[in-house]
Short mmCIF file of C-alpha atoms and ligand atoms in Angstrom, two decimals:
data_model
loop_
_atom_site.label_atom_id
_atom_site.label_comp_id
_atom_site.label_asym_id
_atom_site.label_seq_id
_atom_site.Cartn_x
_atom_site.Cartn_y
_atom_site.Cartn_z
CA UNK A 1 52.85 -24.62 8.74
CA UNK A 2 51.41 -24.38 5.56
CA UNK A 3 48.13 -25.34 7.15
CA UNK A 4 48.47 -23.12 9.47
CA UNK A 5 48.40 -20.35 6.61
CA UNK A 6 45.55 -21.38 4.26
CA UNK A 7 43.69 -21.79 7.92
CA UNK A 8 44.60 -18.34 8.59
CA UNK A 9 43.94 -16.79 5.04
CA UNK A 10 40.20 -18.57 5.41
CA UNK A 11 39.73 -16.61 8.75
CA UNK A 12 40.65 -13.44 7.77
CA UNK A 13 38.29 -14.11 4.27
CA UNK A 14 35.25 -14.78 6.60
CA UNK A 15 36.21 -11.93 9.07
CA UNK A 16 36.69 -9.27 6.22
CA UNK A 17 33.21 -10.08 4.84
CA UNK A 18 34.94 -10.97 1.44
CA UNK A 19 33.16 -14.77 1.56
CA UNK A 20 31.47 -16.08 -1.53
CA UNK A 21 28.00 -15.94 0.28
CA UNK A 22 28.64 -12.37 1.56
CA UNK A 23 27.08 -11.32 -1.88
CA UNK A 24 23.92 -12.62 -0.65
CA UNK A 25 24.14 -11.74 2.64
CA UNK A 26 20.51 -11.84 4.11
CA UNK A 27 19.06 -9.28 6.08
CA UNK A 28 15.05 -9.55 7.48
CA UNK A 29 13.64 -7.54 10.07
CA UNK A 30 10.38 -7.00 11.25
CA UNK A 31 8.82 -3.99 12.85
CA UNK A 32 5.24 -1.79 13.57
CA UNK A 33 5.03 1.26 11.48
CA UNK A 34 1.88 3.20 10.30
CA UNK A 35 -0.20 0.64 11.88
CA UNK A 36 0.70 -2.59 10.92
CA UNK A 37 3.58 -5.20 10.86
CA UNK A 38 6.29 -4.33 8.37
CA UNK A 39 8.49 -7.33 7.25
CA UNK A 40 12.26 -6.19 5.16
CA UNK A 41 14.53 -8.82 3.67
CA UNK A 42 17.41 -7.40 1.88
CA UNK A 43 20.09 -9.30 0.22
CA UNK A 44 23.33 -8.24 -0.31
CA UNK A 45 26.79 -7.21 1.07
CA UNK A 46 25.48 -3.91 2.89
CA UNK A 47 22.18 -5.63 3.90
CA UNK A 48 22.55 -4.71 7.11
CA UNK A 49 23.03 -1.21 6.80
CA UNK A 50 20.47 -1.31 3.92
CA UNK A 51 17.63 -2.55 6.12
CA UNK A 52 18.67 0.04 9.22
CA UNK A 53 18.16 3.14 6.21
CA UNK A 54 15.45 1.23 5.26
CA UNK A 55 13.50 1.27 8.56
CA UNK A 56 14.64 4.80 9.99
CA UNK A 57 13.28 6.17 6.18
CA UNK A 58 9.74 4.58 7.19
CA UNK A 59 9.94 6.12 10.80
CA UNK A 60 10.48 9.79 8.96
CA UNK A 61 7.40 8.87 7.05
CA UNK A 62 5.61 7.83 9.73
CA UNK A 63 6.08 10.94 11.58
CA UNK A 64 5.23 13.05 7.87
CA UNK A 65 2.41 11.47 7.18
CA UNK A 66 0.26 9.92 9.75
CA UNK A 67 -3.21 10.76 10.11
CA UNK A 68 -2.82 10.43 13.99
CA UNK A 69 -0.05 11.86 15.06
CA UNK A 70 -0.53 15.83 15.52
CA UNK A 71 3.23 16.89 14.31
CA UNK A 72 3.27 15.29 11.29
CA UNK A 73 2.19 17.70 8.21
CA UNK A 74 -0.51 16.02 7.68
CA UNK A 75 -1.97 17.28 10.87
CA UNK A 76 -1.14 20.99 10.58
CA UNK A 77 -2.68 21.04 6.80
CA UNK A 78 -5.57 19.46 8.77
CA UNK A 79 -5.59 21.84 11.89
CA UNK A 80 -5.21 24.90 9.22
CA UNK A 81 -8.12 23.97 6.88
CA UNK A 82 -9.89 27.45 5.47
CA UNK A 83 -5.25 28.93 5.55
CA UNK A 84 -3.23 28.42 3.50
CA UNK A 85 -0.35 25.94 4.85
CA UNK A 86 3.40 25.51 4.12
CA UNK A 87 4.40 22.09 3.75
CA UNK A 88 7.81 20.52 2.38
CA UNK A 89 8.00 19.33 -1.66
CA UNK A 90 7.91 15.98 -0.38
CA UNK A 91 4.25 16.32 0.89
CA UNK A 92 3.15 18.93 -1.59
CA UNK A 93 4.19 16.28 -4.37
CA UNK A 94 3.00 13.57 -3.15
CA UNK A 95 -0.19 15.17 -2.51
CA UNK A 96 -0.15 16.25 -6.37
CA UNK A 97 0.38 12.30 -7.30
CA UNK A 98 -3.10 11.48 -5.16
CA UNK A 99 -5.13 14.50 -6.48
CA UNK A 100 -4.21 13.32 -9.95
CA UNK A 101 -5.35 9.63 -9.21
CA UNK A 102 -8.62 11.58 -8.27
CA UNK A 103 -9.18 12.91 -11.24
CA UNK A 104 -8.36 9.88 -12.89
CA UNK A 105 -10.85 7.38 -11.28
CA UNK A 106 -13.75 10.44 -10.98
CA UNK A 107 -12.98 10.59 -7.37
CA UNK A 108 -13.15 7.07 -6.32
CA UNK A 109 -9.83 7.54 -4.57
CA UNK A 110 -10.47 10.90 -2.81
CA UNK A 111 -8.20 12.11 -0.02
CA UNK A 112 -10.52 14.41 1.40
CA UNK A 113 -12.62 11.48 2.49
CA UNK A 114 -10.99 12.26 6.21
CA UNK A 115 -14.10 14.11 7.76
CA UNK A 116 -16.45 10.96 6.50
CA UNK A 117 -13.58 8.42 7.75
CA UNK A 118 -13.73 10.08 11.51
CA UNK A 119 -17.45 9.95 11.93
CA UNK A 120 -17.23 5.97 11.37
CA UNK A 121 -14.51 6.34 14.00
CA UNK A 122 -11.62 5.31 11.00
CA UNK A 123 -8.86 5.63 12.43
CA UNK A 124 -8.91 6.33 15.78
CA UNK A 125 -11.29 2.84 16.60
CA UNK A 126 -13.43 4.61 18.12
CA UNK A 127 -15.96 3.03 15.88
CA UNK A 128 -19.96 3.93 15.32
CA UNK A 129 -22.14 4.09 12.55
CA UNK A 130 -23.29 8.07 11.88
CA UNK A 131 -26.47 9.21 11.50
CA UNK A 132 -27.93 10.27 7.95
CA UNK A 133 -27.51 14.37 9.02
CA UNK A 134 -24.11 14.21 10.21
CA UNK A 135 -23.25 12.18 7.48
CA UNK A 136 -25.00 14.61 4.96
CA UNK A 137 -22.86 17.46 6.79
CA UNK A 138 -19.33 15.56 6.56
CA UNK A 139 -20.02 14.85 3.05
CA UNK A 140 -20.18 18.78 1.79
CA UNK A 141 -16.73 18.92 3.04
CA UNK A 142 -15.70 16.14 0.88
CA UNK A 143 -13.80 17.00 -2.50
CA UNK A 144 -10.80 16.53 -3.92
CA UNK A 145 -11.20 19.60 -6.36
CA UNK A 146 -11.39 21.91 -3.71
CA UNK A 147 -7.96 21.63 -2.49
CA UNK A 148 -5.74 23.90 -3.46
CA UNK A 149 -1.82 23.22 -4.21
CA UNK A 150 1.01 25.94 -5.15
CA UNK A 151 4.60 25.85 -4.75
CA UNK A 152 4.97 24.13 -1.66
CA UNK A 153 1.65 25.43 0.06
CA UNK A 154 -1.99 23.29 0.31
CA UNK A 155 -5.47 25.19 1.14
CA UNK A 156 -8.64 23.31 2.49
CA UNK A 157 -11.74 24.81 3.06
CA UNK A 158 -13.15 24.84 6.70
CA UNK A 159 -14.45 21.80 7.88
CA UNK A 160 -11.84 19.86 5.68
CA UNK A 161 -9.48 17.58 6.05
CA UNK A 162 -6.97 14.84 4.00
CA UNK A 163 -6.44 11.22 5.21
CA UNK A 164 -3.24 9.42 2.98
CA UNK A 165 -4.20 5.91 4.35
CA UNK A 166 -4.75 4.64 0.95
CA UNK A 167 -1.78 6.14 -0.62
CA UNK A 168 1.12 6.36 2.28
CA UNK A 169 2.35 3.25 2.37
CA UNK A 170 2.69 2.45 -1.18
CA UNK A 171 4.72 5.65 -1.34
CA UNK A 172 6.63 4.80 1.75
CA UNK A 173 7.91 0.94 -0.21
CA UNK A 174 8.84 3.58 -3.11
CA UNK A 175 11.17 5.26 -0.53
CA UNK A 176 11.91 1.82 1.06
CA UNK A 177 13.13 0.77 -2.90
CA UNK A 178 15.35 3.95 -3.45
CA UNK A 179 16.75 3.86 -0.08
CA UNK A 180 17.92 0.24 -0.56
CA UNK A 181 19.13 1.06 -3.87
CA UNK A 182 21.68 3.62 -2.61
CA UNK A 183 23.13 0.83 -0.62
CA UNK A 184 23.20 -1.91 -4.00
CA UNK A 185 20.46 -4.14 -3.23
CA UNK A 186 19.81 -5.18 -5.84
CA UNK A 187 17.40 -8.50 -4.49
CA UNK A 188 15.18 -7.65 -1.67
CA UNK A 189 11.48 -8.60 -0.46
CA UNK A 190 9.05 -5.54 1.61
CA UNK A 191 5.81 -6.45 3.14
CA UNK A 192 4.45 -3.41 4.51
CA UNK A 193 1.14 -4.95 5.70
CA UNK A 194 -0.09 -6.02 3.14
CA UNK A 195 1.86 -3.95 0.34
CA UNK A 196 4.40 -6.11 -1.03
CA UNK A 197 7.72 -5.03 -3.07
CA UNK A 198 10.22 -6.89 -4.59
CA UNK A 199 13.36 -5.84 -5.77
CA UNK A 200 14.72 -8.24 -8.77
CA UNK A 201 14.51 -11.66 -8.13
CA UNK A 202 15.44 -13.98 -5.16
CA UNK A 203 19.39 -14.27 -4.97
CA UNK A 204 19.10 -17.58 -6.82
CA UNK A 205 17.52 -15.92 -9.39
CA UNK A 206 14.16 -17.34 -9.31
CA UNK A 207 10.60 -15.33 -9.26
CA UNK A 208 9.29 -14.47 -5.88
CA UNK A 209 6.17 -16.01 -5.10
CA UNK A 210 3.78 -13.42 -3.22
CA UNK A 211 0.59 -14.73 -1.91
CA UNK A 212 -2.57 -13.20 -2.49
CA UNK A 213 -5.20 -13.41 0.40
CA UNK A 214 -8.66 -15.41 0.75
CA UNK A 215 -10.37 -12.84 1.74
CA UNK A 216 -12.88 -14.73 3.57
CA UNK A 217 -10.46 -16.59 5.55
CA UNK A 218 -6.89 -16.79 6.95
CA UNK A 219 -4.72 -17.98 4.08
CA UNK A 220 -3.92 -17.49 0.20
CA UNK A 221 -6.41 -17.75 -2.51
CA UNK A 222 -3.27 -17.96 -5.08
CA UNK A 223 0.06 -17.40 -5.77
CA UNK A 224 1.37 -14.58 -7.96
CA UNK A 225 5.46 -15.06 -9.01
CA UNK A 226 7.26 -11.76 -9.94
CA UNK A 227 9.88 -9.74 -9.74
CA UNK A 228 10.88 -6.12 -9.40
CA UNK A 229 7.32 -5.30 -8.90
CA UNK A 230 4.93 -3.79 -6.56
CA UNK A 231 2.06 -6.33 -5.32
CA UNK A 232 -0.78 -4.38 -3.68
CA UNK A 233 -3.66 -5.52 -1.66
CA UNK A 234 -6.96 -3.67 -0.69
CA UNK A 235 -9.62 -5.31 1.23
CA UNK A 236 -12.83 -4.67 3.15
CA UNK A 237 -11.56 -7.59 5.44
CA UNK A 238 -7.98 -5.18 6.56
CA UNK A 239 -10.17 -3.07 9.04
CA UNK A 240 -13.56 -3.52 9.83
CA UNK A 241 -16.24 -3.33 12.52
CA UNK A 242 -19.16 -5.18 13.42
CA UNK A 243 -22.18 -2.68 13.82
CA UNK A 244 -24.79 -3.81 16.20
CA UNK A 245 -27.16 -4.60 12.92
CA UNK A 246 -24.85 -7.67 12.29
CA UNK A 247 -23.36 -5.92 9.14
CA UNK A 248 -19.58 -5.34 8.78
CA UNK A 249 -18.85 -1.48 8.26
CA UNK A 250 -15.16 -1.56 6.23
CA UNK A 251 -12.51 1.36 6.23
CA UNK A 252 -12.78 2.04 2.42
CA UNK A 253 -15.35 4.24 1.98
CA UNK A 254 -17.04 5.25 -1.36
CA UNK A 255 -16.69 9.27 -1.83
CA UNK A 256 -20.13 8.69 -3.45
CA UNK A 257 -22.42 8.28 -0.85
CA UNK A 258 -20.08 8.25 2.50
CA UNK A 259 -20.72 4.51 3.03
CA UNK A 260 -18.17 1.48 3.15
CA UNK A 261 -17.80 0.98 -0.49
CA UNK A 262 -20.02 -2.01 -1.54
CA UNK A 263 -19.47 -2.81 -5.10
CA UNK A 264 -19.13 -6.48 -4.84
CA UNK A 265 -15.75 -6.84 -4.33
CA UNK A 266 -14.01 -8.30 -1.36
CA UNK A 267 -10.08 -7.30 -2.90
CA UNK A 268 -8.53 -5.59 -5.36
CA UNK A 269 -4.64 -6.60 -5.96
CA UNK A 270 -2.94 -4.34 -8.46
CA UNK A 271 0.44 -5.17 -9.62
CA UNK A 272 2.63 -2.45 -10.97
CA UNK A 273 5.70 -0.59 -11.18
CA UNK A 274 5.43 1.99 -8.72
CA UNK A 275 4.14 1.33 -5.24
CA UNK A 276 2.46 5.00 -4.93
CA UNK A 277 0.25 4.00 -7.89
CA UNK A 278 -0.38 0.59 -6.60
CA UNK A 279 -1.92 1.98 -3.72
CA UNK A 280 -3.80 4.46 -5.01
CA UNK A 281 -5.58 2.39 -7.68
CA UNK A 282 -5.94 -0.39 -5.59
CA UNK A 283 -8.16 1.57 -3.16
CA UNK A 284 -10.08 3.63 -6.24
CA UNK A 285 -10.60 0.12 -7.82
CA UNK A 286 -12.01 -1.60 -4.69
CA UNK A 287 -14.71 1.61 -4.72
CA UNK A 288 -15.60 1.45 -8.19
CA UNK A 289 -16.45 -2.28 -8.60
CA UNK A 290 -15.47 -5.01 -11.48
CA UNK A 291 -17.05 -3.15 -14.21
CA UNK A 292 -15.78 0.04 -13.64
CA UNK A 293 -12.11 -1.25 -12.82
CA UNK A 294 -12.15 -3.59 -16.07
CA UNK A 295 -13.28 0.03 -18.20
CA UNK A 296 -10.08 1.56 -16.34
CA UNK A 297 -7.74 -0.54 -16.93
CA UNK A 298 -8.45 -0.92 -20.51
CA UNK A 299 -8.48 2.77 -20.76
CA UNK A 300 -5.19 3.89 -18.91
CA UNK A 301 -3.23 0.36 -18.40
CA UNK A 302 0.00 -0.06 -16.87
CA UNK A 303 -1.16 -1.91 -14.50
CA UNK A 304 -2.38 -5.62 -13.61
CA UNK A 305 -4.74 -7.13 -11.29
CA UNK A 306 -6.60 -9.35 -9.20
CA UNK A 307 -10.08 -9.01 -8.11
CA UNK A 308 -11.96 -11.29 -5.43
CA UNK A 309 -15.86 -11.30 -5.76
CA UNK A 310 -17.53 -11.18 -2.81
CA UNK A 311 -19.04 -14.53 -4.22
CA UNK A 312 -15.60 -15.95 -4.53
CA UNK A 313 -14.84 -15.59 -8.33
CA UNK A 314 -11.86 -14.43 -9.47
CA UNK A 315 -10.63 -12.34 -12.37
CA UNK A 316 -7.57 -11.33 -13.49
CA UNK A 317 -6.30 -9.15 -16.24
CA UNK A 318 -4.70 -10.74 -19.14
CA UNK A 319 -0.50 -10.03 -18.43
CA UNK A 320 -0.99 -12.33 -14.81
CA UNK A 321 -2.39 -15.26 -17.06
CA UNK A 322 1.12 -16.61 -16.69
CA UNK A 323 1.99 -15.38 -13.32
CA UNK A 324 -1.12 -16.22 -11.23
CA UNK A 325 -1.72 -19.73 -10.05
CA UNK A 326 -4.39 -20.70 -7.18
CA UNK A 327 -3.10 -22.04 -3.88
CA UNK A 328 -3.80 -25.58 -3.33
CA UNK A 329 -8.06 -26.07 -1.95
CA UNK A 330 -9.03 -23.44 -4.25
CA UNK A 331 -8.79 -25.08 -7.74
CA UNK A 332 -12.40 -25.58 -8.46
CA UNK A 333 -12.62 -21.77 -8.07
CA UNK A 334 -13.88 -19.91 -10.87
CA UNK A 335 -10.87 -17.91 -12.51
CA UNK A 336 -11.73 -15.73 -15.60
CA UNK A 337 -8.90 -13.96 -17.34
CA UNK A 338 -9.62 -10.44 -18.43
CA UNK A 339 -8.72 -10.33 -22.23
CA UNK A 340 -8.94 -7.14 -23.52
P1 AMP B 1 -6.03 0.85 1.34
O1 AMP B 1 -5.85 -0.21 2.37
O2 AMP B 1 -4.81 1.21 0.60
O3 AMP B 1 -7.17 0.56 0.42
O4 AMP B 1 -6.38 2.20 2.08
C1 AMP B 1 -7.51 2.31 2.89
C2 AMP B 1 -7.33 3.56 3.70
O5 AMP B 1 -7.43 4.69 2.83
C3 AMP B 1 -8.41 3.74 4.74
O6 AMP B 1 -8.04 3.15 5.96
C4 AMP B 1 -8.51 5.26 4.81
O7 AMP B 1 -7.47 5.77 5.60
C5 AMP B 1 -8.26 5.70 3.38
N1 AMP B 1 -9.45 5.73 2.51
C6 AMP B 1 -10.67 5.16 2.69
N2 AMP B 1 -11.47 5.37 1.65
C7 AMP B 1 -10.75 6.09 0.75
C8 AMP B 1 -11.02 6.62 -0.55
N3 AMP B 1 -12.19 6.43 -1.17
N4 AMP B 1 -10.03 7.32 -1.15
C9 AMP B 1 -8.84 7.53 -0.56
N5 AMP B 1 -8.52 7.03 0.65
C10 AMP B 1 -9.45 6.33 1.30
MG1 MG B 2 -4.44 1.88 -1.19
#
C-alpha cells in the first residue's frame, strides 16, 4: 500500500511538471524565416510556450520588415519614395538605430543601398552584373542622409529605396531575447542563420561554445565560448553569384562605389551586447576593411571581433584573447590579437 502511494505521488510529480529536470526543460525548434534556417533552444519550465512566442514574434517581423514581401512597411516606404509615409514606432525606431550606425561608420552600412542591391539582382536572385550607366544612375539615389524621419513618418526621394538585410535579423534575436524573457528563460541558444544569441549560460552552467565559420570551406575556423551575448557573422561567402567572368559578385555591397565590397576580408564576426548593433557593424565592418574596422573599434568600442583575411589570417580584438580558440586543422593559422 505504501508503495502504492510514493508510486502514485511520483506520477502525479512527473504529470504536474513539478520534476527536478522540469527547470531545464529543453525546447529546440527549427524553422525558415527571412530567408534562412532559424534554429531556437530554450531552457526552462515554459520552454515550450517560450519558443512558440518566440517563433510567431519572428513571423510578425518577417511580415514588417522584409524587403520582398509587398505588405510589409518596408515595401510601402519603398512604393511611396518622393511622400511622406506613416509607419509604426517600431519601424520608425529601428530605422533611427540604422541611420545612426550610418553616420557612425561614414556610410559603410547604408540602408539606402536597395536600388544598387536590385540591379545585381540582390534579393530577388535574379542575378546580373549592371552596366557602368545604370550603375552610375542607381548610385545618385543612394544616401542615407537624405532620408527623412519625424514622429512616426519616413520620406525618400524618388528613385529611392531602404533594404534592412543587414540590420533585421539582429534586431529580430533582440525581440527573440525579450520575448523569451517574458516567459523566464533565463538559458537559451538562437541561430538565426548565421546570427547567434545566447541567453546566460548552458543549464549546467558552462559557456556556450559558438563556432565561427571557415569561410573558404564548410566547417569552423574556431571556437568562441560565451554567454549572454550576441555572436554575429557577415560574409561574402552567405550569398553570392558566379558572374560569367569567373569572379564571385557578393551581397554586401560597398556604398562607395556600388560594387561587392572588396576590402580583403572574407568575415567579420562582432560580438556584443545587442544583436541590432551586431548586425549593423558587422556588415559596415566587412565594407570598410581591417584597417578601418581596427580605427573603429578603438574609437567607439563596445564591441569585439573576429576578422578572416581573405588570405586566411586571423585577428581578433584583445577582450576574445581568452574566449577564442581555433578548431582543430587550423592551428598553424596565423592568429594576431588586436591590442589596443
Ligand atoms: P549581413 O549578412 O548582415 O552583412 O547583411 C547583408 C545584407 O545587407 C545584404 O544581403 C543586403 O540586404 C544588405 N546590405 C548590403 N550591403 C549593405 C550595406 N553596405 N549597408 C547596409 N546593408 C547592406
Ligand atoms: Mg549585418
Amino acid at each position: 500500500m505504501k508503495k502504492l502511494l510514493v508510486f502514485t505521488v511520483l506520477i502525479l510529480i512527473i504529470l504536474s511538471g513539478c520534476g527536478p529536470d522540469n527547470e531545464n526543460k529543453e525546447e529546440s525548434r527549427q524553422i525558415f524565416a527571412m530567408d534562412t534556417i532559424m534554429t531556437l533552444t530554450a531552457y526552462g519550465t515554459q520552454s515550450e510556450e517560450a519558443v512558440d512566442a518566440a517563433v510567431a514574434e519572428i513571423y510578425r517581423l518577417e511580415d514588417l520588415l522584409s524587403a520582398t514581401d509587398p505588405e510589409s512597411e518596408v515595401s510601402q516606404i519603398n512604393g511611396k519614395a518622393g511622400e511622406v509615409t506613416r509607419v509604426s514606432r517600431e519601424v520608425s525606431d529601428l530605422l533611427e538605430s540604422a541611420l545612426e550606425i550610418s553616420s557612425l561608420t561614414d556610410g559603410a552600412f547604408d540602408i539606402t543601398i536597395a536600388p544598387v542591391l536590385k540591379l545585381w539582382g540582390f534579393p530577388s536572385g535574379e542575378y546580373r552584373i549592371p552596366g557602368p550607366d545604370e550603375l552610375a544612375e542607381a548610385m545618385t539615389c543612394v544616401g542615407y542622409e537624405k532620408v527623412r524621419t519625424a514622429d512616426e513618418e519616413v520620406t525618400l526621394l524618388p528613385g529611392m529605396g531602404i533594404d534592412l538585410g543587414g540590420i533585421a535579423k539582429g534586431y529580430t534575436g533582440d525581440c527573440v531575447l525579450n520575448t523569451l524573457s517574458q516567459f523566464g528563460i533565463t538559458s537559451a541558444l538562437i541561430n538565426l542563420g548565421g546570427n547567434v544569441q545566447a541567453v546566460g549560460t548552458k543549464p549546467d552552467g558552462g559557456l556556450w561554445n559558438i563556432a565561427v565559420r571557415d569561410p573558404e570551406e564548410d566547417g569552423s575556423i574556431g571556437i568562441l565560448a560565451v554567454s549572454d551575448t550576441a555572436v554575429i557573422t557577415s560574409g561574402g561567402y552567405e550569398r553570392y553569384f558566379e558572374g560569367g567572368d569567373g569572379v564571385r559578385y557578393h551581397h554586401i555591397i560597398d556604398p562607395g562605389t556600388g560594387y561587392p565590397a572588396d576590402s580583403g576580408l572574407a568575415s567579420v564576426t562582432i560580438v556584443c551586447g545587442r544583436g541590432v548593433i551586431g548586425d549593423s557593424l558587422s556588415t559596415a565592418l566587412f565594407v570598410m576593411g581591417l584597417d578601418s574596422a581596427i580605427d573603429y573599434w578603438r574609437t567607439n568600442g563596445g564591441f569585439e571581433a573576429v576578422f578572416i583575411m581573405e588570405t586566411g589570417d586571423i585577428y581578433i580584438t584583445r577582450g576574445l584573447g581568452e574566449s577564442f580558440s581555433l578548431s582543430s586543422g587550423y592551428e598553424s593559422r596565423s592568429l594576431t590579437v588586436i591590442d589596443s
